Amino acid sequence: DADVTQTPRNRITKTGKRIMLECSQTKGHDRMYWYRQDPGLGLRLIYYSFDVKDINKGEISDGYSVSRQAQAKFSLSLESAIPNQTALYFCATSEALTGGGETQYFGPGTRLLVL
Amino acid sequence: KNQVEQSPQSLIILEGKNCTLQCNYTVSPFSNLRWYKQDTGRGPVSLTIMTFSENTKSNGRYTATLDADTKQSSLHITASQLSDSASYICVVRGTSGTYKYIFGTGTRLKVLA
């Protein structure tokens, strides 16, 4: 079984709808992240969480919210989806290592289309 | 502004040939640089990580180099295989702040039989 899973894998929604993307991990990592990937751009960080009680905004958090329900679960919500949120979304996890040497493990991605 | 630029954007080579991908960065202060491989429809997977004190690191047929003085890194793929077809992403971590990763846009490699 995959260590980091994301559901759904594909989603089409309409402008103004609320949508939730879910991420689960079995790696036992404390740290979890949400990124989006757009053609021609590098991955950009939306939110990250270093433990269940810790939530931090990334560089592009506007229009998104997150919930860390447990160590293994981190959900991303779009409260009112808009077309420019059409993108590939990745969840990632990592251990907590000093010095920044931690490896991030990515899920398979969720392809979201907002009409 | 902290940036990571990769070249070329895309590359096509024949199976068995070697190739080199480039990464230039302006991230400062610098902690480490990592190369990821991203297969189509999959999440990125780490290939190598280097700190500023390391010049070369290998992972099988993948060899990464780092010149921290010129802020340049390269990923050399030897004897390419069809399975090497993927995007290769350079990621630089800065030392300031609790979290600071800058992702390049990637080089899309296609290996032809």
Tab-separated table of C-alpha atoms in Angstrom:
chain	number	residue	atom	x	y	z
A	1	ASP	CA	0.000	0.000	0.000
A	2	ALA	CA	1.145	3.549	-0.730
A	3	ASP	CA	2.635	5.455	2.218
A	4	VAL	CA	0.939	8.733	1.276
A	5	THR	CA	-2.514	8.588	-0.250
A	6	GLN	CA	-4.707	11.332	-1.610
A	7	THR	CA	-8.417	11.337	-2.366
A	8	PRO	CA	-9.922	12.002	-4.758
A	9	ARG	CA	-7.366	11.537	-7.545
A	10	ASN	CA	-9.405	13.585	-9.960
A	11	ARG	CA	-12.173	16.083	-9.348
A	12	ILE	CA	-14.248	18.402	-11.494
A	13	THR	CA	-16.241	21.069	-9.715
A	14	LYS	CA	-18.003	24.316	-10.463
A	15	THR	CA	-17.120	27.846	-9.451
A	16	GLY	CA	-18.359	28.664	-5.964
A	17	LYS	CA	-18.524	25.090	-4.728
A	18	ARG	CA	-16.797	23.927	-1.569
A	19	ILE	CA	-14.397	21.085	-2.045
A	20	MET	CA	-12.153	19.080	0.255
A	21	LEU	CA	-9.030	17.180	-0.693
A	22	GLU	CA	-7.846	14.567	1.748
A	23	CYS	CA	-4.427	13.192	2.541
A	24	SER	CA	-3.500	10.224	4.700
A	25	GLN	CA	-0.079	8.810	5.543
A	26	THR	CA	1.212	5.660	7.157
A	27	LYS	CA	4.827	6.787	7.496
A	28	GLY	CA	4.365	8.041	11.054
A	29	HIS	CA	5.698	11.480	10.135
A	30	ASP	CA	4.775	14.537	12.150
A	31	ARG	CA	5.112	17.021	9.307
A	32	MET	CA	2.623	17.342	6.475
A	33	TYR	CA	2.357	19.774	3.577
A	34	TRP	CA	0.020	20.822	0.793
A	35	TYR	CA	1.395	22.063	-2.538
A	36	ARG	CA	-0.067	22.997	-5.857
A	37	GLN	CA	1.640	22.496	-9.201
A	38	ASP	CA	0.789	24.538	-12.280
A	39	PRO	CA	2.241	24.163	-15.771
A	40	GLY	CA	5.403	26.221	-16.118
A	41	LEU	CA	5.648	26.877	-12.387
A	42	GLY	CA	7.438	25.072	-9.599
A	43	LEU	CA	5.520	23.498	-6.757
A	44	ARG	CA	4.209	26.143	-4.418
A	45	LEU	CA	3.446	25.647	-0.755
A	46	ILE	CA	-0.118	26.283	0.362
A	47	TYR	CA	-0.070	25.184	4.014
A	48	TYR	CA	2.106	23.077	6.259
A	49	SER	CA	1.741	21.475	9.659
A	50	PHE	CA	4.567	20.352	11.924
A	51	ASP	CA	2.272	18.513	14.313
A	52	VAL	CA	-1.419	18.109	15.072
A	53	LYS	CA	-1.656	21.452	16.871
A	54	ASP	CA	0.518	23.376	14.446
A	55	ILE	CA	-0.789	24.947	11.205
A	56	ASN	CA	1.171	27.429	9.112
A	57	LYS	CA	0.412	29.365	5.974
A	58	GLY	CA	2.597	28.883	2.951
A	59	GLU	CA	3.253	31.288	0.133
A	60	ILE	CA	-0.185	30.945	-1.523
A	61	SER	CA	-2.709	30.241	1.239
A	62	ASP	CA	-5.410	32.716	0.156
A	63	GLY	CA	-8.607	30.891	-0.799
A	64	TYR	CA	-7.570	27.709	1.013
A	65	SER	CA	-7.932	26.310	4.512
A	66	VAL	CA	-6.632	23.145	6.138
A	67	SER	CA	-7.438	20.791	8.959
A	68	ARG	CA	-5.031	18.431	10.710
A	69	GLN	CA	-7.441	15.865	12.117
A	70	ALA	CA	-4.751	13.494	13.364
A	71	GLN	CA	-1.062	12.848	12.896
A	72	ALA	CA	-1.888	10.808	9.810
A	73	LYS	CA	-4.516	13.061	8.200
A	74	PHE	CA	-4.279	16.515	6.670
A	75	SER	CA	-7.132	17.943	4.605
A	76	LEU	CA	-7.177	20.896	2.236
A	77	SER	CA	-10.406	22.810	1.616
A	78	LEU	CA	-11.378	25.278	-1.048
A	79	GLU	CA	-14.275	27.167	0.521
A	80	SER	CA	-15.490	28.680	-2.743
A	81	ALA	CA	-13.625	27.273	-5.704
A	82	ILE	CA	-12.579	29.537	-8.565
A	83	PRO	CA	-11.185	28.611	-12.002
A	84	ASN	CA	-7.623	29.740	-11.227
A	85	GLN	CA	-7.498	27.077	-8.529
A	86	THR	CA	-7.444	24.511	-11.303
A	87	ALA	CA	-4.168	22.701	-10.687
A	88	LEU	CA	-2.471	19.509	-9.561
A	89	TYR	CA	-2.405	19.293	-5.771
A	90	PHE	CA	0.150	17.302	-3.827
A	91	CYS	CA	0.298	16.303	-0.215
A	92	ALA	CA	3.692	15.516	1.284
A	93	THR	CA	5.073	14.320	4.612
A	94	SER	CA	8.452	14.430	6.282
A	95	GLU	CA	10.175	13.620	9.505
A	96	ALA	CA	11.268	16.388	11.831
A	97	LEU	CA	15.045	16.641	11.376
A	98	THR	CA	17.258	19.473	12.511
A	99	GLY	CA	19.272	21.223	9.842
A	100	GLY	CA	16.649	20.937	7.136
A	101	GLY	CA	17.823	17.597	5.774
A	102	GLU	CA	14.429	15.935	5.923
A	103	THR	CA	13.139	14.144	2.832
A	104	GLN	CA	9.622	14.960	1.711
A	105	TYR	CA	7.494	12.052	0.533
A	106	PHE	CA	4.797	13.042	-1.896
A	107	GLY	CA	1.408	11.553	-2.552
A	108	PRO	CA	0.196	10.739	-6.083
A	109	GLY	CA	-1.582	14.055	-6.502
A	110	THR	CA	-5.152	15.247	-7.034
A	111	ARG	CA	-6.004	16.793	-10.368
A	112	LEU	CA	-8.634	19.491	-9.803
A	113	LEU	CA	-10.595	21.256	-12.529
A	114	VAL	CA	-12.790	24.200	-11.587
A	115	LEU	CA	-15.281	25.166	-14.275
B	1	LYS	CA	14.262	37.380	-4.683
B	2	ASN	CA	15.059	33.721	-4.028
B	3	GLN	CA	14.807	31.794	-7.265
B	4	VAL	CA	15.660	28.422	-8.760
B	5	GLU	CA	16.039	28.215	-12.526
B	6	GLN	CA	16.441	25.013	-14.487
B	7	SER	CA	17.601	24.356	-18.008
B	8	PRO	CA	16.787	23.119	-20.478
B	9	GLN	CA	12.999	23.152	-20.115
B	10	SER	CA	12.797	19.934	-22.075
B	11	LEU	CA	15.192	17.441	-23.560
B	12	ILE	CA	14.911	14.459	-25.889
B	13	ILE	CA	17.689	11.863	-26.043
B	14	LEU	CA	18.145	8.353	-27.349
B	15	GLU	CA	18.270	5.396	-25.025
B	16	GLY	CA	21.791	4.691	-23.836
B	17	LYS	CA	22.989	8.269	-24.178
B	18	ASN	CA	24.098	10.512	-21.324
B	19	CYS	CA	22.629	13.888	-20.465
B	20	THR	CA	23.142	16.738	-18.013
B	21	LEU	CA	20.484	18.930	-16.494
B	22	GLN	CA	21.283	22.320	-14.993
B	23	CYS	CA	20.038	24.194	-11.942
B	24	ASN	CA	21.004	27.756	-10.994
B	25	TYR	CA	19.772	29.314	-7.785
B	26	THR	CA	19.875	32.583	-5.933
B	27	VAL	CA	18.554	31.269	-2.611
B	28	SER	CA	20.563	32.685	0.258
B	29	PRO	CA	21.418	31.710	2.879
B	30	PHE	CA	21.596	28.173	1.558
B	31	SER	CA	21.045	24.947	3.473
B	32	ASN	CA	20.812	22.152	0.928
B	33	LEU	CA	19.870	21.295	-2.628
B	34	ARG	CA	17.846	18.304	-3.664
B	35	TRP	CA	16.970	16.719	-6.997
B	36	TYR	CA	13.605	15.030	-7.429
B	37	LYS	CA	12.301	12.812	-10.218
B	38	GLN	CA	8.628	13.163	-11.082
B	39	ASP	CA	7.055	10.561	-13.326
B	40	THR	CA	3.965	11.603	-15.245
B	41	GLY	CA	0.917	11.395	-12.999
B	42	ARG	CA	2.975	10.753	-9.873
B	43	GLY	CA	4.403	12.757	-7.026
B	44	PRO	CA	8.090	13.759	-6.946
B	45	VAL	CA	10.587	11.271	-5.520
B	46	SER	CA	13.894	12.348	-4.012
B	47	LEU	CA	17.065	11.345	-5.894
B	48	THR	CA	19.851	13.136	-4.048
B	49	ILE	CA	20.442	15.801	-1.426
B	50	MET	CA	23.598	17.891	-1.022
B	51	THR	CA	24.698	20.447	1.512
B	52	PHE	CA	26.985	23.318	0.566
B	53	SER	CA	30.057	21.352	1.644
B	54	GLU	CA	29.387	18.506	-0.794
B	55	ASN	CA	30.506	18.652	-4.418
B	56	THR	CA	29.235	15.386	-5.814
B	57	LYS	CA	26.713	12.754	-4.875
B	58	SER	CA	25.647	9.687	-6.813
B	59	ASN	CA	22.564	7.507	-6.795
B	60	GLY	CA	23.027	4.707	-9.291
B	61	ARG	CA	23.165	6.224	-12.766
B	62	TYR	CA	22.331	9.674	-11.378
B	63	THR	CA	25.187	11.966	-10.311
B	64	ALA	CA	24.544	15.394	-8.889
B	65	THR	CA	27.173	18.094	-8.559
B	66	LEU	CA	27.096	21.313	-6.612
B	67	ASP	CA	29.179	24.475	-6.824
B	68	ALA	CA	28.029	26.581	-3.885
B	69	ASP	CA	30.293	29.459	-4.914
B	70	THR	CA	28.613	29.932	-8.289
B	71	LYS	CA	25.261	28.654	-7.007
B	72	GLN	CA	24.998	26.010	-9.684
B	73	SER	CA	24.080	22.345	-9.640
B	74	SER	CA	23.834	19.716	-12.316
B	75	LEU	CA	22.275	16.284	-12.572
B	76	HIS	CA	24.062	13.886	-14.893
B	77	ILE	CA	22.266	10.780	-16.100
B	78	THR	CA	24.458	8.035	-17.458
B	79	ALA	CA	23.381	5.402	-19.995
B	80	SER	CA	19.808	6.613	-20.074
B	81	GLN	CA	16.903	4.199	-20.002
B	82	LEU	CA	13.305	4.563	-21.144
B	83	SER	CA	12.281	4.667	-17.491
B	84	ASP	CA	14.301	7.854	-17.034
B	85	SER	CA	11.610	9.715	-18.985
B	86	ALA	CA	10.244	12.109	-16.369
B	87	SER	CA	10.506	15.628	-15.052
B	88	TYR	CA	13.514	16.415	-12.878
B	89	ILE	CA	13.032	19.087	-10.275
B	90	CYS	CA	15.729	21.007	-8.419
B	91	VAL	CA	14.747	22.190	-4.942
B	92	VAL	CA	16.798	24.518	-2.790
B	93	ARG	CA	16.273	24.938	0.924
B	94	GLY	CA	17.198	28.161	2.587
B	95	THR	CA	18.142	28.425	6.232
B	96	SER	CA	15.958	31.348	7.240
B	97	GLY	CA	12.508	30.762	8.640
B	98	THR	CA	10.960	27.543	9.832
B	99	TYR	CA	10.251	26.406	6.311
B	100	LYS	CA	11.768	27.653	3.094
B	101	TYR	CA	11.925	25.383	0.037
B	102	ILE	CA	12.150	26.899	-3.423
B	103	PHE	CA	11.187	24.582	-6.279
B	104	GLY	CA	12.437	24.918	-9.827
B	105	THR	CA	10.036	24.442	-12.711
B	106	GLY	CA	11.745	21.235	-13.773
B	107	THR	CA	13.311	19.765	-16.884
B	108	ARG	CA	11.134	17.353	-18.825
B	109	LEU	CA	13.266	14.501	-20.169
B	110	LYS	CA	12.092	12.132	-22.869
B	111	VAL	CA	14.196	9.052	-23.648
B	112	LEU	CA	13.472	7.438	-26.989
B	113	ALA	CA	14.170	3.844	-28.002
